[in-house]
CSV table of C-alpha atoms and ligand atoms in Angstrom, one decimal:
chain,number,residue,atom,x,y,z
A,1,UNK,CA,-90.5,26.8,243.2
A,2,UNK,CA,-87.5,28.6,241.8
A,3,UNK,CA,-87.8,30.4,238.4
A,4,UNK,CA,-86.9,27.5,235.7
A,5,UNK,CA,-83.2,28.3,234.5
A,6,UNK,CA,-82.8,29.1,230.5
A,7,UNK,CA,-83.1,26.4,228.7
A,8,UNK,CA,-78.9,25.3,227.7
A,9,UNK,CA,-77.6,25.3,224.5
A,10,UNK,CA,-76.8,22.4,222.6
A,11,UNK,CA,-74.0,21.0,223.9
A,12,UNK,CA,-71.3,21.3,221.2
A,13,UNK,CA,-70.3,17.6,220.4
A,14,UNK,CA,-73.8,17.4,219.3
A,15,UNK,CA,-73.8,17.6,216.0
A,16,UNK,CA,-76.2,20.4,214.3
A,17,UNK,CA,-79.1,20.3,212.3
A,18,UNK,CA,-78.9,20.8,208.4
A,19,UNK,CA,-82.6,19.8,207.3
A,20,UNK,CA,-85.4,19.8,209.2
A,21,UNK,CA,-88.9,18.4,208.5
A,22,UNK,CA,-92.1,18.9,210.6
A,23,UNK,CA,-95.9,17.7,210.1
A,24,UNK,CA,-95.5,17.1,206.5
A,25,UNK,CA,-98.9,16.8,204.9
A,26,UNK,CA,-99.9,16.1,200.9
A,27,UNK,CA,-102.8,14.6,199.9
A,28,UNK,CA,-103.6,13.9,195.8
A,29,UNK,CA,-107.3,13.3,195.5
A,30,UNK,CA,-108.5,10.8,198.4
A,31,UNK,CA,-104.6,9.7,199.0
A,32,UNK,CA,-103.0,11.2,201.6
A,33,UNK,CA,-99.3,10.5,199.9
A,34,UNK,CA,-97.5,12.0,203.0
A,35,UNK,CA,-99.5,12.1,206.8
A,36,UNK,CA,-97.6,14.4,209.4
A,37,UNK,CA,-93.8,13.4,208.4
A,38,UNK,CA,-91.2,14.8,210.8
A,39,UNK,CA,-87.5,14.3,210.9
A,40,UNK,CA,-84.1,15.6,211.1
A,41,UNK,CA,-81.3,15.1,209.1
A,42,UNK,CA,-77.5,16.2,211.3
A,43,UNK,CA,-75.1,18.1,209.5
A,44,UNK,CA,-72.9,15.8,207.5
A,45,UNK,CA,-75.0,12.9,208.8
A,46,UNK,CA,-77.3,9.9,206.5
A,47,UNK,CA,-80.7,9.7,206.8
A,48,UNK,CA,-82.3,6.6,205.1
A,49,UNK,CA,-86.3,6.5,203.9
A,50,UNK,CA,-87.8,3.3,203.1
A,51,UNK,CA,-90.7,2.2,202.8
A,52,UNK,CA,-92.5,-0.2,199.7
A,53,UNK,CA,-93.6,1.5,196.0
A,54,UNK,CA,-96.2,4.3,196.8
A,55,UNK,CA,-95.5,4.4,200.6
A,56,UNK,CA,-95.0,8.5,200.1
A,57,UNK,CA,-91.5,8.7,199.8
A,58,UNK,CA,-90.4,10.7,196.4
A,59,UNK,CA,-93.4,13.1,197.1
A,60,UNK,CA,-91.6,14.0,200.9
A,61,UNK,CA,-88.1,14.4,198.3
A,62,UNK,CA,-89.9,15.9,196.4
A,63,UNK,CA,-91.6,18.4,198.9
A,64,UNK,CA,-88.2,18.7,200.6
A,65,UNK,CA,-86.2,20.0,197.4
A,66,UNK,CA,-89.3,21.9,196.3
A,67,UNK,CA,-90.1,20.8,193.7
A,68,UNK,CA,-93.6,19.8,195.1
A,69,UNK,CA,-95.6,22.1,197.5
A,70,UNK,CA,-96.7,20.9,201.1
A,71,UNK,CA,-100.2,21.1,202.0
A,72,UNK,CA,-99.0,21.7,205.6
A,73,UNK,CA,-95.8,21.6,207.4
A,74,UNK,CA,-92.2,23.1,207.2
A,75,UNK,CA,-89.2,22.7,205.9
A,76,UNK,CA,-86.2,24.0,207.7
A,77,UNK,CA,-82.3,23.9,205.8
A,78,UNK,CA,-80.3,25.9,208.8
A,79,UNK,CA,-82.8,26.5,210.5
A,80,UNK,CA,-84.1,29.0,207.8
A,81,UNK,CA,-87.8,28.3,206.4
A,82,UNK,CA,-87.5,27.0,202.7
A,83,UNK,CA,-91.3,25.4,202.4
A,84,UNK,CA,-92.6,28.0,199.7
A,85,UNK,CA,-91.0,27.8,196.4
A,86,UNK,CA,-88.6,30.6,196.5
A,87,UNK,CA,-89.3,33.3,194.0
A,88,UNK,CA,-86.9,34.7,191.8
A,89,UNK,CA,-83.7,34.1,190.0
A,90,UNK,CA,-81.3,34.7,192.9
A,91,UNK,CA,-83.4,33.0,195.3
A,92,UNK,CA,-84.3,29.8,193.4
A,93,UNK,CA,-80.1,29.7,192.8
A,94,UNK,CA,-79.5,29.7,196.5
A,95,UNK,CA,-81.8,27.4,197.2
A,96,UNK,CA,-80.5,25.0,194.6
A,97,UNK,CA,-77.2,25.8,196.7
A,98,UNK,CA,-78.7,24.0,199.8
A,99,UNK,CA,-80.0,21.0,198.8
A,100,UNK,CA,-79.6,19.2,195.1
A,101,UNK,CA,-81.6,16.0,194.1
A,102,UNK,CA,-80.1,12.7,192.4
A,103,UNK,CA,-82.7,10.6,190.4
A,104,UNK,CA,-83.1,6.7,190.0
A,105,UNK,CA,-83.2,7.4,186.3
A,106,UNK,CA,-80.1,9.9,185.3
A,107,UNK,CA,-81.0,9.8,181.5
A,108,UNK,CA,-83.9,11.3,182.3
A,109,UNK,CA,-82.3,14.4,183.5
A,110,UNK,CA,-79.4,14.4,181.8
A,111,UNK,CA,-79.7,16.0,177.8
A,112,UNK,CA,-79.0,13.4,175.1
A,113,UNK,CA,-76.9,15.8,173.0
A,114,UNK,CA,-74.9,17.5,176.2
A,115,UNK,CA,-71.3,16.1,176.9
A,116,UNK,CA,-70.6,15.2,180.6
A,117,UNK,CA,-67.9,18.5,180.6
A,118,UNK,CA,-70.5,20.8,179.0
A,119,UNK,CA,-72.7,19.5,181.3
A,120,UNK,CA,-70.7,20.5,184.7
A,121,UNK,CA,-69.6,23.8,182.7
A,122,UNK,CA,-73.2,24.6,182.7
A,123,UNK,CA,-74.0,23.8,186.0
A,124,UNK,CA,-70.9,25.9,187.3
A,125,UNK,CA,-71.1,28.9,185.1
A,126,UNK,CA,-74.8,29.6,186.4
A,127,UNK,CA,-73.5,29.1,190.2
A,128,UNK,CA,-70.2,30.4,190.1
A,129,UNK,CA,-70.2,32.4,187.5
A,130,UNK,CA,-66.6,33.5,188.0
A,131,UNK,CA,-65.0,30.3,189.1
A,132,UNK,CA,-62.1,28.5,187.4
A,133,UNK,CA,-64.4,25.9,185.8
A,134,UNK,CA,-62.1,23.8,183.9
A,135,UNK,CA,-59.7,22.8,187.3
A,136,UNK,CA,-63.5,22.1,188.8
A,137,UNK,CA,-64.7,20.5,186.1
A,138,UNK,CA,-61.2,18.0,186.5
A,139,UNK,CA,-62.0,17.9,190.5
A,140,UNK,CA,-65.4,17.1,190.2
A,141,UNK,CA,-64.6,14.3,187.8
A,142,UNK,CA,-62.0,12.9,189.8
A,143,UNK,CA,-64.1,13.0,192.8
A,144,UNK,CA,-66.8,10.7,190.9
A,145,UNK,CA,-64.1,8.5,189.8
A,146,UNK,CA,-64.4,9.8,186.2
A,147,UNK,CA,-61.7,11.3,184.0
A,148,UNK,CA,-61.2,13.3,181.0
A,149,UNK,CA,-61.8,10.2,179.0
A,150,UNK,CA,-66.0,10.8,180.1
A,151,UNK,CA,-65.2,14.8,179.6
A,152,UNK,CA,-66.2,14.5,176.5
A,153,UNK,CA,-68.6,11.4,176.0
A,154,UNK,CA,-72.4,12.4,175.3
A,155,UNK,CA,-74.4,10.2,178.2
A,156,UNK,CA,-75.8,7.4,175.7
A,157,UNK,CA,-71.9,6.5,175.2
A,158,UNK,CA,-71.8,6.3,179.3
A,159,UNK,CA,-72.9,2.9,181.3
A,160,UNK,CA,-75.6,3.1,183.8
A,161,UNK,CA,-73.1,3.8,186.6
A,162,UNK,CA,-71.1,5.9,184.6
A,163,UNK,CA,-73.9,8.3,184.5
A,164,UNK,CA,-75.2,8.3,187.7
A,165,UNK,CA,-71.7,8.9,188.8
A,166,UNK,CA,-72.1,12.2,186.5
A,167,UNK,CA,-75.7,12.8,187.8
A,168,UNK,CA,-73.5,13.0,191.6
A,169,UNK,CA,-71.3,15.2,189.4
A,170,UNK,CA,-73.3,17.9,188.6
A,171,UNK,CA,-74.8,18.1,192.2
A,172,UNK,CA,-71.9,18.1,194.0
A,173,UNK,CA,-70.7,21.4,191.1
A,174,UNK,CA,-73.4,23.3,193.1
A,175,UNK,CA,-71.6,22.4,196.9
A,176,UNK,CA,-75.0,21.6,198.3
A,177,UNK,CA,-75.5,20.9,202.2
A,178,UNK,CA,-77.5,17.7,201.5
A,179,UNK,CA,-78.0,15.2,199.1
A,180,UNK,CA,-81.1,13.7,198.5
A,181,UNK,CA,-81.0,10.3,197.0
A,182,UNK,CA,-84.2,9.1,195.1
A,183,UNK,CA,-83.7,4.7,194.6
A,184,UNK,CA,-80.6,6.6,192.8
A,185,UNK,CA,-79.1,2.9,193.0
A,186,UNK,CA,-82.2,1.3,192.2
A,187,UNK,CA,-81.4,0.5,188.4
A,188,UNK,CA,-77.9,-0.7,188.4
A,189,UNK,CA,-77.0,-3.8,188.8
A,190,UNK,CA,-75.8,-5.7,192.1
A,191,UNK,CA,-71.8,-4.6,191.7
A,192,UNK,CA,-72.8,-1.7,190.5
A,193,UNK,CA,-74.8,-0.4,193.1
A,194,UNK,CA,-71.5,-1.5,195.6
A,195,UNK,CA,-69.0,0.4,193.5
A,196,UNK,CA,-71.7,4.3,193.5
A,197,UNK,CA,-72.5,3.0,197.4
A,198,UNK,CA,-68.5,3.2,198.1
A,199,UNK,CA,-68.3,6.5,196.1
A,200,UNK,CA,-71.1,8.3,198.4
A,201,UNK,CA,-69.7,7.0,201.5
A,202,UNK,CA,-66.0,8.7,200.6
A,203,UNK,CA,-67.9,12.1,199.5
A,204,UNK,CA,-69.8,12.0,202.3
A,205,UNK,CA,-66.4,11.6,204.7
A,206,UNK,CA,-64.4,14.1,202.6
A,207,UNK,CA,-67.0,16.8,202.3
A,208,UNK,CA,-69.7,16.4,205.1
A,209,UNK,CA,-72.5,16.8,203.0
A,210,UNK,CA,-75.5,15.1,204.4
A,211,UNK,CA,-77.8,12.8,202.6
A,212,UNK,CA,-81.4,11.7,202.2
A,213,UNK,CA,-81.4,8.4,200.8
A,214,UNK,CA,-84.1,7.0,199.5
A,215,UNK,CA,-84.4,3.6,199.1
A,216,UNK,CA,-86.8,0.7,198.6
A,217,UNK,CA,-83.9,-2.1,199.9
A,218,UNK,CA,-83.1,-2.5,202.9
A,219,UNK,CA,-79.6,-3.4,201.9
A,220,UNK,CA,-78.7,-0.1,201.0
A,221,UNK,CA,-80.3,1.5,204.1
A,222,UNK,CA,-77.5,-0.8,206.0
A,223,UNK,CA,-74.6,0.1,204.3
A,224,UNK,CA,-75.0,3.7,203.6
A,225,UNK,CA,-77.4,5.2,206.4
A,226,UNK,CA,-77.1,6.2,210.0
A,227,UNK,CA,-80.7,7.1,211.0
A,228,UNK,CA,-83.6,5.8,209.2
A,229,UNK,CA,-87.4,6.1,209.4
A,230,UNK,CA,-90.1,3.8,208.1
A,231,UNK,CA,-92.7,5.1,205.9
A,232,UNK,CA,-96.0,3.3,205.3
A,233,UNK,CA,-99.7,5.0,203.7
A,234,UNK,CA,-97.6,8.0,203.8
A,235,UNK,CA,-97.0,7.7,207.4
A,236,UNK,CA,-93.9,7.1,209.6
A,237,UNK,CA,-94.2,4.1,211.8
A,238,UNK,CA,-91.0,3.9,213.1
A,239,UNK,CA,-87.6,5.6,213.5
A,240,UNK,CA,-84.1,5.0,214.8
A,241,UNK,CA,-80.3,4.5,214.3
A,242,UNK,CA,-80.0,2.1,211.7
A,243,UNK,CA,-78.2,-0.7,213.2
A,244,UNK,CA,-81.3,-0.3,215.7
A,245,UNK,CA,-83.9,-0.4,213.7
A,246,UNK,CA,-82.9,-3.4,211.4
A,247,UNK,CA,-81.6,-5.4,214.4
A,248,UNK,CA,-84.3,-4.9,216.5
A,249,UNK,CA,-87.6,-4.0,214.8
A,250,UNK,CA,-90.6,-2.4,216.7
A,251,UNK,CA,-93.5,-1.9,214.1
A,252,UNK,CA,-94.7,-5.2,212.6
A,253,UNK,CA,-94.8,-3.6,209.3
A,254,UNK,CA,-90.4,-3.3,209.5
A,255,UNK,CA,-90.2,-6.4,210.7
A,256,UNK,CA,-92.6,-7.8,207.4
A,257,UNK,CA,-89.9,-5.4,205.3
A,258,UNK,CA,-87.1,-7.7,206.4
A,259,UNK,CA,-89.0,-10.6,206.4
A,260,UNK,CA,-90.2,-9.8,202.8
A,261,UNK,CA,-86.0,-9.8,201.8
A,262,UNK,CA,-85.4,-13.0,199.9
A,263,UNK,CA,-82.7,-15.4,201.7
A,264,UNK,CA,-82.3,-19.0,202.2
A,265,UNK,CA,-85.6,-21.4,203.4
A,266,UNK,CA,-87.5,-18.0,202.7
A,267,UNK,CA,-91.2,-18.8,201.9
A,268,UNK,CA,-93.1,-16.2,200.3
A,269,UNK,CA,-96.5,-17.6,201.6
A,270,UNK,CA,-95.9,-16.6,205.2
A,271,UNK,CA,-95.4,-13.1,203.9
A,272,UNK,CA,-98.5,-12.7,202.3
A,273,UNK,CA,-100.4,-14.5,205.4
A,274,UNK,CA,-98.7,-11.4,207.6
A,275,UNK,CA,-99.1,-8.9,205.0
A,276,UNK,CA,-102.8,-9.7,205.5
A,277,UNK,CA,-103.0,-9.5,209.2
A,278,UNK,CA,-101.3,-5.7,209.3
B,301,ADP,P1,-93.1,6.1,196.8
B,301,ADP,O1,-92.0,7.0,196.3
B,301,ADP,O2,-92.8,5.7,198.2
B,301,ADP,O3,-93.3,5.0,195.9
B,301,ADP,P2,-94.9,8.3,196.1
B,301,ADP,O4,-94.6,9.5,197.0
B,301,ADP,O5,-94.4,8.3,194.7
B,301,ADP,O6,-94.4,7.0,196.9
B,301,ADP,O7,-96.5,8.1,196.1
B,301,ADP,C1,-97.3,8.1,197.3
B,301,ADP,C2,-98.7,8.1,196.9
B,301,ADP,O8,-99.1,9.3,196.3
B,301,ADP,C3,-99.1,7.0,195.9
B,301,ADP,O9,-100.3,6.5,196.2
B,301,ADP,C4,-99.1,7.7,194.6
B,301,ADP,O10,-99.9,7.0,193.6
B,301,ADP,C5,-99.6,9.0,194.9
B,301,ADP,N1,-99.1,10.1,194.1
B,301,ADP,C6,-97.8,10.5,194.0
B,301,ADP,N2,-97.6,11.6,193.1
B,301,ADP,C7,-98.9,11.8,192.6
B,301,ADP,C8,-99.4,12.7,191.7
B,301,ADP,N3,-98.6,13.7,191.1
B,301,ADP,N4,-100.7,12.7,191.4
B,301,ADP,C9,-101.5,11.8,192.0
B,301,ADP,N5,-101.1,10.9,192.9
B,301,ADP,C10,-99.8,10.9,193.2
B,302,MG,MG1,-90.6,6.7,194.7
């Protein structure tokens, strides 16, 4: 048998890997919140999670932007290991740089007495300490469909979607590699949700920035997701290109997600009967 050849590079249409996740593992007590989640997320591509409340999805965010530790596992942003917490100023900063976190709840993270301007200046004077932060404070508003109007509102003058438009804000001020969504649409209303939706799919075409959207609906998976896996006890039981995956389910438990979406002659009855038998 001849000697095997070197293994080939990646051909390069493929397109690279920005996060990388493998054998994920926490457990709190007797629940196992995440059980051996892997995945990959492609350099300026959209990775949807979804999976019903307490399935294990904001603990892998949460794992992911470190701001929760892993019992076992890695995870890989360019390939370079980021699964402990990175100690120190400079290192913490740079790993802010790589991935930044958007919340369902953006008055929760946003400070009541902080305007939206003093806000990004904040963000940008701690990342970029010599930047010219008020033509990025303009460009970052603009990009979130905000003016100067918002510059100078505190957030409790903002609507819902005004503020998680200034949540999307302040992490893009940092020019992360990926977003990662937590049911960031989840408390808006229907129209809402569309008009943020539209918003992250333009950033995501004009800056390639990749993002881990976490969602509950299946809706949003559709519209703003490539890939998407399907968590359930903390596990994954399926994974796929979108379109795929809702078309043409595998796992019983996606097709009971789709089932379980409200529509015309929909009878909530069968649900619970195959809820039962899973
Ligand atoms: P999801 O975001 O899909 O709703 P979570 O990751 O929040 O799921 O939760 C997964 C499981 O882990 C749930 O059973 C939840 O109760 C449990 N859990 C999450 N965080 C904690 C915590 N800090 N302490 C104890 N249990 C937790
Ligand atoms: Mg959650």
């Amino acid at each position: 048998m001849p000697e095997a050849a070197a293994p080939a590079a990646p051909p390069e249409d493929s397109p690279r890997t920005v996060l990388q996740v493998v054998g994920l593992r926490r457990t709190y007590g007797s629940v196992q919140a995440v059980d051996d989640v892997s995945f990959r997320l492609a350099e300026g591509g959209s990775l949807g999670i979804v999976g019903e409340s307490g399935s294990g999805k904001t603990t892998t965010a949460r794992i992911v932007v470190g701001l929760e530790r892993a019992d076992a596992g890695r995870v890989l942003v360019h390939g370079q290991d980021r699964t402990r917490a990175q100690r120190g100023r400079a290192a913490r900063l740079a790993r802010a740089r790589e991935v930044q976190m958007v919340f369902q709840d953006p008055f929760l993270s946003l400070d009541p007495r902080t305007t939206v301007g003093a806000v990004l200046r904040e963000t940008l004077r701690l990342h970029f300490p010599d930047g010219d932060h008020p033509r990025r404070i303009a460009e970052l508003l603009e990009q979130v469909g905000l003016g100067s109007r918002e510059a100078g509102a505190l957030p409790r003058q903002l609507s819902g979607g005004q503020r998680q438009r200034v949540a999307i804000a302040r992490a893009l001020a940092v020019e992360p590699s990926v977003l990662v969504l937590d049911e960031a649409v989840a408390a808006l209303d229907v129209s809402v949700q569309a008009q943020i939706l539209n918003l992250l799919s333009d950033i995501r075409e004009q800056t390639g920035i990749g993002y881990l959207f976490i969602t509950h609906d299946l809706g949003v998976v559709r519209c703003v997701t490539d890939q998407v896996i399907v968590m359930r006890h903390g596990a994954i039981v399926e994974a796929g290109a979108t379109a795929e995956v809702l078309a043409r389910p595998q796992h019983p438990y996606t097709r009971l997600l789709l089932d379980s979406v409200p529509r015309p002659g929909w009878d909530p009855r069968g649900i619970a009967a195959a809820r039962r038998a899973l």
